[in-house]
PDB file of C-alpha atoms in Angstrom:
ATOM      1  CA  GLN T  23       6.668   5.315  21.726  1.00  0.00           C
ATOM      2  CA  VAL T  24       9.526   4.277  19.582  1.00  0.00           C
ATOM      3  CA  GLN T  25       8.811   5.924  15.923  1.00  0.00           C
ATOM      4  CA  LEU T  26      11.201   7.147  13.207  1.00  0.00           C
ATOM      5  CA  VAL T  27      10.047  10.580  11.834  1.00  0.00           C
ATOM      6  CA  GLN T  28      10.793  11.287   8.136  1.00  0.00           C
ATOM      7  CA  SER T  29      11.292  14.461   6.420  1.00  0.00           C
ATOM      8  CA  GLY T  30       9.177  15.879   3.703  1.00  0.00           C
ATOM      9  CA  ALA T  31       8.189  15.254   0.108  1.00  0.00           C
ATOM     10  CA  GLU T  32      11.124  15.934  -2.267  1.00  0.00           C
ATOM     11  CA  VAL T  33      10.663  17.310  -5.908  1.00  0.00           C
ATOM     12  CA  LYS T  34      13.845  17.121  -7.765  1.00  0.00           C
ATOM     13  CA  LYS T  35      14.735  17.550 -11.502  1.00  0.00           C
ATOM     14  CA  PRO T  36      16.897  14.550 -13.101  1.00  0.00           C
ATOM     15  CA  GLY T  37      20.810  14.669 -12.350  1.00  0.00           C
ATOM     16  CA  ALA T  38      20.196  16.531  -9.154  1.00  0.00           C
ATOM     17  CA  SER T  39      20.650  15.038  -5.630  1.00  0.00           C
ATOM     18  CA  VAL T  40      18.108  14.393  -2.671  1.00  0.00           C
ATOM     19  CA  ARG T  41      19.053  13.928   1.094  1.00  0.00           C
ATOM     20  CA  VAL T  42      15.994  11.867   2.978  1.00  0.00           C
ATOM     21  CA  SER T  43      16.243  12.283   6.668  1.00  0.00           C
ATOM     22  CA  CYS T  44      15.226   9.850   9.700  1.00  0.00           C
ATOM     23  CA  LYS T  45      14.867  10.946  13.199  1.00  0.00           C
ATOM     24  CA  ALA T  46      15.001   8.247  15.941  1.00  0.00           C
ATOM     25  CA  SER T  47      12.911   8.802  19.170  1.00  0.00           C
ATOM     26  CA  GLY T  48      11.692   6.487  22.076  1.00  0.00           C
ATOM     27  CA  TYR T  49      14.835   3.965  21.852  1.00  0.00           C
ATOM     28  CA  THR T  50      18.801   3.810  21.900  1.00  0.00           C
ATOM     29  CA  PHE T  51      19.744   5.126  18.490  1.00  0.00           C
ATOM     30  CA  THR T  52      23.035   3.476  18.460  1.00  0.00           C
ATOM     31  CA  GLY T  53      21.108  -0.110  19.322  1.00  0.00           C
ATOM     32  CA  TYR T  54      19.488  -0.937  16.000  1.00  0.00           C
ATOM     33  CA  TYR T  55      20.771  -0.747  12.344  1.00  0.00           C
ATOM     34  CA  LEU T  56      18.574   1.443  10.288  1.00  0.00           C
ATOM     35  CA  ASN T  57      17.901   0.032   6.662  1.00  0.00           C
ATOM     36  CA  TRP T  58      16.418   2.311   3.697  1.00  0.00           C
ATOM     37  CA  VAL T  59      13.607   0.499   1.620  1.00  0.00           C
ATOM     38  CA  ARG T  60      12.088   2.196  -1.711  1.00  0.00           C
ATOM     39  CA  GLN T  61       8.900   1.703  -3.458  1.00  0.00           C
ATOM     40  CA  ALA T  62       8.387   2.707  -6.853  1.00  0.00           C
ATOM     41  CA  PRO T  63       4.444   3.686  -7.755  1.00  0.00           C
ATOM     42  CA  GLY T  64       2.690   0.584  -7.378  1.00  0.00           C
ATOM     43  CA  GLN T  65       5.608  -1.652  -7.091  1.00  0.00           C
ATOM     44  CA  GLY T  66       7.323  -3.572  -4.431  1.00  0.00           C
ATOM     45  CA  LEU T  67       9.717  -2.914  -2.069  1.00  0.00           C
ATOM     46  CA  GLU T  68      13.394  -2.591  -2.632  1.00  0.00           C
ATOM     47  CA  TRP T  69      16.072  -2.676  -0.116  1.00  0.00           C
ATOM     48  CA  MET T  70      18.901   0.055  -0.631  1.00  0.00           C
ATOM     49  CA  ALA T  71      21.425  -0.375   2.197  1.00  0.00           C
ATOM     50  CA  TRP T  72      21.849  -0.397   6.010  1.00  0.00           C
ATOM     51  CA  ILE T  73      23.925   1.561   8.583  1.00  0.00           C
ATOM     52  CA  ASP T  74      25.258   0.799  11.961  1.00  0.00           C
ATOM     53  CA  PRO T  75      24.826   3.937  13.846  1.00  0.00           C
ATOM     54  CA  ASN T  76      27.051   2.294  16.923  1.00  0.00           C
ATOM     55  CA  PHE T  77      30.291   1.904  14.864  1.00  0.00           C
ATOM     56  CA  GLY T  78      29.186   3.591  11.018  1.00  0.00           C
ATOM     57  CA  GLY T  79      29.548   0.643   9.299  1.00  0.00           C
ATOM     58  CA  THR T  80      27.233   0.406   6.062  1.00  0.00           C
ATOM     59  CA  LYS T  81      26.137  -2.073   3.728  1.00  0.00           C
ATOM     60  CA  TYR T  82      25.004  -1.182   0.227  1.00  0.00           C
ATOM     61  CA  ALA T  83      23.009  -2.928  -2.626  1.00  0.00           C
ATOM     62  CA  GLN T  84      25.277  -3.044  -5.417  1.00  0.00           C
ATOM     63  CA  LYS T  85      22.732  -1.298  -7.707  1.00  0.00           C
ATOM     64  CA  PHE T  86      23.087   1.813  -5.215  1.00  0.00           C
ATOM     65  CA  GLN T  87      26.944   1.395  -4.312  1.00  0.00           C
ATOM     66  CA  ASP T  88      27.967   4.347  -6.133  1.00  0.00           C
ATOM     67  CA  ARG T  89      24.981   6.595  -5.550  1.00  0.00           C
ATOM     68  CA  VAL T  90      23.904   6.516  -2.090  1.00  0.00           C
ATOM     69  CA  THR T  91      25.731   7.953   0.730  1.00  0.00           C
ATOM     70  CA  MET T  92      24.120   7.387   4.385  1.00  0.00           C
ATOM     71  CA  THR T  93      25.307   9.050   7.630  1.00  0.00           C
ATOM     72  CA  VAL T  94      23.991   9.569  11.005  1.00  0.00           C
ATOM     73  CA  ASP T  95      24.526  12.122  13.287  1.00  0.00           C
ATOM     74  CA  THR T  96      24.122  10.648  16.782  1.00  0.00           C
ATOM     75  CA  SER T  97      23.629  13.412  19.221  1.00  0.00           C
ATOM     76  CA  ILE T  98      20.127  14.252  17.290  1.00  0.00           C
ATOM     77  CA  SER T  99      19.778  10.280  17.048  1.00  0.00           C
ATOM     78  CA  THR T 100      19.016  10.998  13.090  1.00  0.00           C
ATOM     79  CA  ALA T 101      19.993   9.377  10.046  1.00  0.00           C
ATOM     80  CA  TYR T 102      20.255  10.940   6.325  1.00  0.00           C
ATOM     81  CA  MET T 103      20.110   8.735   3.038  1.00  0.00           C
ATOM     82  CA  GLU T 104      21.395  10.860   0.300  1.00  0.00           C
ATOM     83  CA  LEU T 105      20.670   9.911  -3.354  1.00  0.00           C
ATOM     84  CA  ASN T 106      22.689  11.329  -6.464  1.00  0.00           C
ATOM     85  CA  ARG T 107      22.297  11.480 -10.146  1.00  0.00           C
ATOM     86  CA  LEU T 108      18.549  11.029  -9.653  1.00  0.00           C
ATOM     87  CA  THR T 109      16.519   9.811 -12.669  1.00  0.00           C
ATOM     88  CA  SER T 110      12.974   9.299 -12.848  1.00  0.00           C
ATOM     89  CA  ASP T 111      13.189   5.804 -12.132  1.00  0.00           C
ATOM     90  CA  ASP T 112      14.305   6.765  -8.647  1.00  0.00           C
ATOM     91  CA  THR T 113      10.773   7.983  -8.163  1.00  0.00           C
ATOM     92  CA  ALA T 114       9.462   6.658  -5.171  1.00  0.00           C
ATOM     93  CA  VAL T 115       8.592   6.783  -1.702  1.00  0.00           C
ATOM     94  CA  TYR T 116      11.793   6.163   0.573  1.00  0.00           C
ATOM     95  CA  TYR T 117      11.301   4.333   4.067  1.00  0.00           C
ATOM     96  CA  CYS T 118      13.925   4.141   6.991  1.00  0.00           C
ATOM     97  CA  ALA T 119      13.580   0.662   8.990  1.00  0.00           C
ATOM     98  CA  ARG T 120      15.204  -0.031  12.248  1.00  0.00           C
ATOM     99  CA  ALA T 121      16.527  -3.594  12.949  1.00  0.00           C
ATOM    100  CA  PRO T 122      18.405  -4.940  15.698  1.00  0.00           C
ATOM    101  CA  SER T 123      21.131  -6.242  13.636  1.00  0.00           C
ATOM    102  CA  ASP T 124      21.696  -7.549   9.868  1.00  0.00           C
ATOM    103  CA  TYR T 125      19.537 -10.928  10.137  1.00  0.00           C
ATOM    104  CA  TYR T 126      16.769  -9.488  11.768  1.00  0.00           C
ATOM    105  CA  GLY T 127      13.313  -7.727  10.376  1.00  0.00           C
ATOM    106  CA  MET T 128      12.320  -4.299  10.071  1.00  0.00           C
ATOM    107  CA  ASP T 129      10.516  -3.978  13.216  1.00  0.00           C
ATOM    108  CA  VAL T 130       9.543  -0.139  12.988  1.00  0.00           C
ATOM    109  CA  TRP T 131       9.360   1.508  10.018  1.00  0.00           C
ATOM    110  CA  GLY T 132       9.343   5.657   9.102  1.00  0.00           C
ATOM    111  CA  GLN T 133       6.205   6.922   7.849  1.00  0.00           C
ATOM    112  CA  GLY T 134       7.847   7.299   4.001  1.00  0.00           C
ATOM    113  CA  THR T 135       9.293  10.283   2.122  1.00  0.00           C
ATOM    114  CA  ALA T 136       7.663  10.562  -1.655  1.00  0.00           C
ATOM    115  CA  VAL T 137      10.584  11.744  -4.008  1.00  0.00           C
ATOM    116  CA  THR T 138       9.745  12.791  -7.327  1.00  0.00           C
ATOM    117  CA  VAL T 139      12.215  13.040 -10.132  1.00  0.00           C
ATOM    118  CA  SER T 140      10.599  15.161 -12.979  1.00  0.00           C
ATOM    119  CA  SER T 141      12.145  17.907 -15.395  1.00  0.00           C
TER     120      SER T 141
ATOM    121  CA  ASP R   7      21.308 -11.869  -5.105  1.00  0.00           C
ATOM    122  CA  ILE R   8      18.229 -14.323  -3.809  1.00  0.00           C
ATOM    123  CA  GLN R   9      15.314 -13.907  -5.643  1.00  0.00           C
ATOM    124  CA  MET R  10      12.046 -14.611  -3.731  1.00  0.00           C
ATOM    125  CA  THR R  11       9.055 -15.653  -5.175  1.00  0.00           C
ATOM    126  CA  GLN R  12       5.492 -15.888  -3.625  1.00  0.00           C
ATOM    127  CA  SER R  13       1.909 -17.376  -4.726  1.00  0.00           C
ATOM    128  CA  PRO R  14      -0.684 -16.391  -5.026  1.00  0.00           C
ATOM    129  CA  ALA R  15       0.035 -12.886  -6.434  1.00  0.00           C
ATOM    130  CA  SER R  16      -3.850 -12.274  -5.279  1.00  0.00           C
ATOM    131  CA  LEU R  17      -6.441 -13.767  -3.516  1.00  0.00           C
ATOM    132  CA  SER R  18     -10.301 -13.038  -2.632  1.00  0.00           C
ATOM    133  CA  ALA R  19     -11.661 -14.450   0.844  1.00  0.00           C
ATOM    134  CA  PHE R  20     -14.329 -13.780   3.096  1.00  0.00           C
ATOM    135  CA  VAL R  21     -13.836 -12.479   6.432  1.00  0.00           C
ATOM    136  CA  GLY R  22     -13.208 -15.715   8.721  1.00  0.00           C
ATOM    137  CA  ASP R  23     -11.599 -17.643   5.871  1.00  0.00           C
ATOM    138  CA  ARG R  24      -8.000 -19.166   6.596  1.00  0.00           C
ATOM    139  CA  VAL R  25      -5.610 -17.833   4.042  1.00  0.00           C
ATOM    140  CA  THR R  26      -2.125 -19.067   3.106  1.00  0.00           C
ATOM    141  CA  ILE R  27       0.415 -17.121   1.438  1.00  0.00           C
ATOM    142  CA  THR R  28       3.686 -19.206   0.295  1.00  0.00           C
ATOM    143  CA  CYS R  29       7.390 -17.817  -0.249  1.00  0.00           C
ATOM    144  CA  ARG R  30      10.303 -19.429  -1.824  1.00  0.00           C
ATOM    145  CA  ALA R  31      13.914 -18.300  -1.829  1.00  0.00           C
ATOM    146  CA  SER R  32      16.203 -19.281  -4.820  1.00  0.00           C
ATOM    147  CA  GLN R  33      18.723 -19.976  -2.058  1.00  0.00           C
ATOM    148  CA  ARG R  34      19.329 -21.545   1.388  1.00  0.00           C
ATOM    149  CA  ILE R  35      18.058 -18.867   3.789  1.00  0.00           C
ATOM    150  CA  SER R  36      18.285 -20.749   7.120  1.00  0.00           C
ATOM    151  CA  SER R  37      15.146 -19.268   8.396  1.00  0.00           C
ATOM    152  CA  TYR R  38      16.309 -15.657   8.170  1.00  0.00           C
ATOM    153  CA  LEU R  39      12.758 -14.981   6.411  1.00  0.00           C
ATOM    154  CA  ASN R  40      10.699 -12.314   7.487  1.00  0.00           C
ATOM    155  CA  TRP R  41       6.865 -11.542   7.012  1.00  0.00           C
ATOM    156  CA  TYR R  42       5.347  -7.925   6.128  1.00  0.00           C
ATOM    157  CA  GLU R  43       1.760  -6.415   5.940  1.00  0.00           C
ATOM    158  CA  GLN R  44       1.195  -3.499   4.207  1.00  0.00           C
ATOM    159  CA  LYS R  45      -1.827  -1.085   3.941  1.00  0.00           C
ATOM    160  CA  PRO R  46      -2.470   1.237   0.613  1.00  0.00           C
ATOM    161  CA  GLY R  47      -0.438   4.537   1.699  1.00  0.00           C
ATOM    162  CA  LYS R  48       1.277   3.284   4.627  1.00  0.00           C
ATOM    163  CA  ALA R  49       4.522   1.872   5.592  1.00  0.00           C
ATOM    164  CA  PRO R  50       5.310  -2.153   5.872  1.00  0.00           C
ATOM    165  CA  GLN R  51       4.677  -3.351   9.845  1.00  0.00           C
ATOM    166  CA  LEU R  52       6.550  -7.065  10.215  1.00  0.00           C
ATOM    167  CA  LEU R  53       4.290  -9.646  11.360  1.00  0.00           C
ATOM    168  CA  ILE R  54       6.843 -12.577  11.518  1.00  0.00           C
ATOM    169  CA  TYR R  55      10.443 -12.695  11.840  1.00  0.00           C
ATOM    170  CA  ASP R  56      12.825 -15.538  11.653  1.00  0.00           C
ATOM    171  CA  ALA R  57      10.294 -17.533   9.705  1.00  0.00           C
ATOM    172  CA  SER R  58       8.094 -18.122  12.530  1.00  0.00           C
ATOM    173  CA  SER R  59       8.341 -15.949  15.397  1.00  0.00           C
ATOM    174  CA  LEU R  60       5.615 -13.616  15.759  1.00  0.00           C
ATOM    175  CA  GLN R  61       5.979  -9.633  16.340  1.00  0.00           C
ATOM    176  CA  SER R  62       5.339  -8.211  19.588  1.00  0.00           C
ATOM    177  CA  GLY R  63       1.649  -6.722  19.504  1.00  0.00           C
ATOM    178  CA  VAL R  64       0.568  -8.928  16.372  1.00  0.00           C
ATOM    179  CA  PRO R  65      -2.443 -11.173  16.540  1.00  0.00           C
ATOM    180  CA  SER R  66      -2.014 -14.569  17.108  1.00  0.00           C
ATOM    181  CA  ARG R  67      -4.292 -15.306  14.216  1.00  0.00           C
ATOM    182  CA  PHE R  68      -1.231 -14.824  12.078  1.00  0.00           C
ATOM    183  CA  ARG R  69       1.516 -17.954  12.055  1.00  0.00           C
ATOM    184  CA  GLY R  70       4.511 -18.476  10.225  1.00  0.00           C
ATOM    185  CA  SER R  71       6.302 -21.862   9.308  1.00  0.00           C
ATOM    186  CA  ARG R  72       8.467 -23.184   6.966  1.00  0.00           C
ATOM    187  CA  SER R  73       8.989 -26.515   5.149  1.00  0.00           C
ATOM    188  CA  GLY R  74      11.979 -27.406   3.407  1.00  0.00           C
ATOM    189  CA  THR R  75      12.380 -24.359   1.321  1.00  0.00           C
ATOM    190  CA  ASP R  76       8.963 -23.323   1.557  1.00  0.00           C
ATOM    191  CA  TYR R  77       7.700 -20.548   3.960  1.00  0.00           C
ATOM    192  CA  THR R  78       4.484 -20.012   4.498  1.00  0.00           C
ATOM    193  CA  LEU R  79       2.199 -17.034   6.061  1.00  0.00           C
ATOM    194  CA  THR R  80      -1.496 -18.538   7.631  1.00  0.00           C
ATOM    195  CA  ILE R  81      -4.101 -15.998   8.815  1.00  0.00           C
ATOM    196  CA  SER R  82      -6.400 -18.754  10.719  1.00  0.00           C
ATOM    197  CA  SER R  83      -9.690 -16.340  10.284  1.00  0.00           C
ATOM    198  CA  LEU R  84      -9.531 -13.478   8.294  1.00  0.00           C
ATOM    199  CA  GLN R  85     -10.563 -10.111   9.753  1.00  0.00           C
ATOM    200  CA  PRO R  86     -11.656  -6.771   7.875  1.00  0.00           C
ATOM    201  CA  GLU R  87      -8.493  -5.328   8.992  1.00  0.00           C
ATOM    202  CA  ASP R  88      -6.437  -8.014   7.423  1.00  0.00           C
ATOM    203  CA  PHE R  89      -7.133  -7.214   3.679  1.00  0.00           C
ATOM    204  CA  ALA R  90      -3.845  -5.723   2.590  1.00  0.00           C
ATOM    205  CA  THR R  91      -0.796  -6.422   0.594  1.00  0.00           C
ATOM    206  CA  TYR R  92       1.783  -8.991   2.207  1.00  0.00           C
ATOM    207  CA  PHE R  93       5.365  -9.362   1.344  1.00  0.00           C
ATOM    208  CA  CYS R  94       8.189 -12.180   2.553  1.00  0.00           C
ATOM    209  CA  GLN R  95      12.058 -10.679   2.549  1.00  0.00           C
ATOM    210  CA  GLN R  96      15.035 -12.646   3.323  1.00  0.00           C
ATOM    211  CA  SER R  97      17.618 -11.542   5.665  1.00  0.00           C
ATOM    212  CA  SER R  98      20.114 -14.268   5.104  1.00  0.00           C
ATOM    213  CA  SER R  99      22.568 -11.918   3.273  1.00  0.00           C
ATOM    214  CA  THR R 100      22.795  -9.093   1.212  1.00  0.00           C
ATOM    215  CA  PRO R 101      21.209  -7.452  -0.739  1.00  0.00           C
ATOM    216  CA  PHE R 102      18.055  -8.336   1.185  1.00  0.00           C
ATOM    217  CA  THR R 103      15.235  -8.919  -1.297  1.00  0.00           C
ATOM    218  CA  PHE R 104      11.567  -8.789  -1.093  1.00  0.00           C
ATOM    219  CA  GLY R 105       8.816 -11.287  -2.455  1.00  0.00           C
ATOM    220  CA  PRO R 106       6.491  -9.502  -4.922  1.00  0.00           C
ATOM    221  CA  GLY R 107       3.986  -9.146  -2.665  1.00  0.00           C
ATOM    222  CA  THR R 108       0.102 -10.853  -1.925  1.00  0.00           C
ATOM    223  CA  LYS R 109      -2.814  -8.571  -2.294  1.00  0.00           C
ATOM    224  CA  VAL R 110      -5.252 -10.082  -0.059  1.00  0.00           C
ATOM    225  CA  ASP R 111      -8.874  -8.633  -0.794  1.00  0.00           C
ATOM    226  CA  ILE R 112     -12.232  -9.035   0.173  1.00  0.00           C
ATOM    227  CA  LYS R 113     -14.817 -11.594  -1.779  1.00  0.00           C
TER     228      LYS R 113
END
């Protein structure tokens, strides 16, 4: 079945970086965009960026422009999101979610990766 | 950035009730409006895309509509499994933005 499986929970210190992976299965990896969305504890949803695995195109929310890097490894149908210079405000659950293109809703979501930033 | 507002922030309803949630965008979004359901500890699930298209596998009691700048999610007959938080999201332009959510709980 179509699914996105994310890497496990992370605990990081302020100033560190975290990399979250998202492995796709059950569909053509290059046929869908991958979005990254985060949710701080008890808060709403915040879109961070998308990547087009087919051509490598990316789009970032300005808020994350200089701290987020997204990459893909099409040979293993996996996307990565790296967030640098972590602060306590980055404590959240991070989701990857696919969409047919940049105008469409996100129809398949990963299970989420909890990232805790604490000294 | 396009701001999304939702109302109400929360509601209590009985099983079998008709429930309506409204979302409004601060700018024109040309029906690029999606609705998601999220249960505690779980990832969101897409219910409606393009304002009124039912996502595959979603029960037909969920309906999306648009009237001018207002977008509405209607649950025709609330079921026990529908108690959750509902978010709207615009996909008209980046940064994609979500509404703050509407929590639906049992009355």
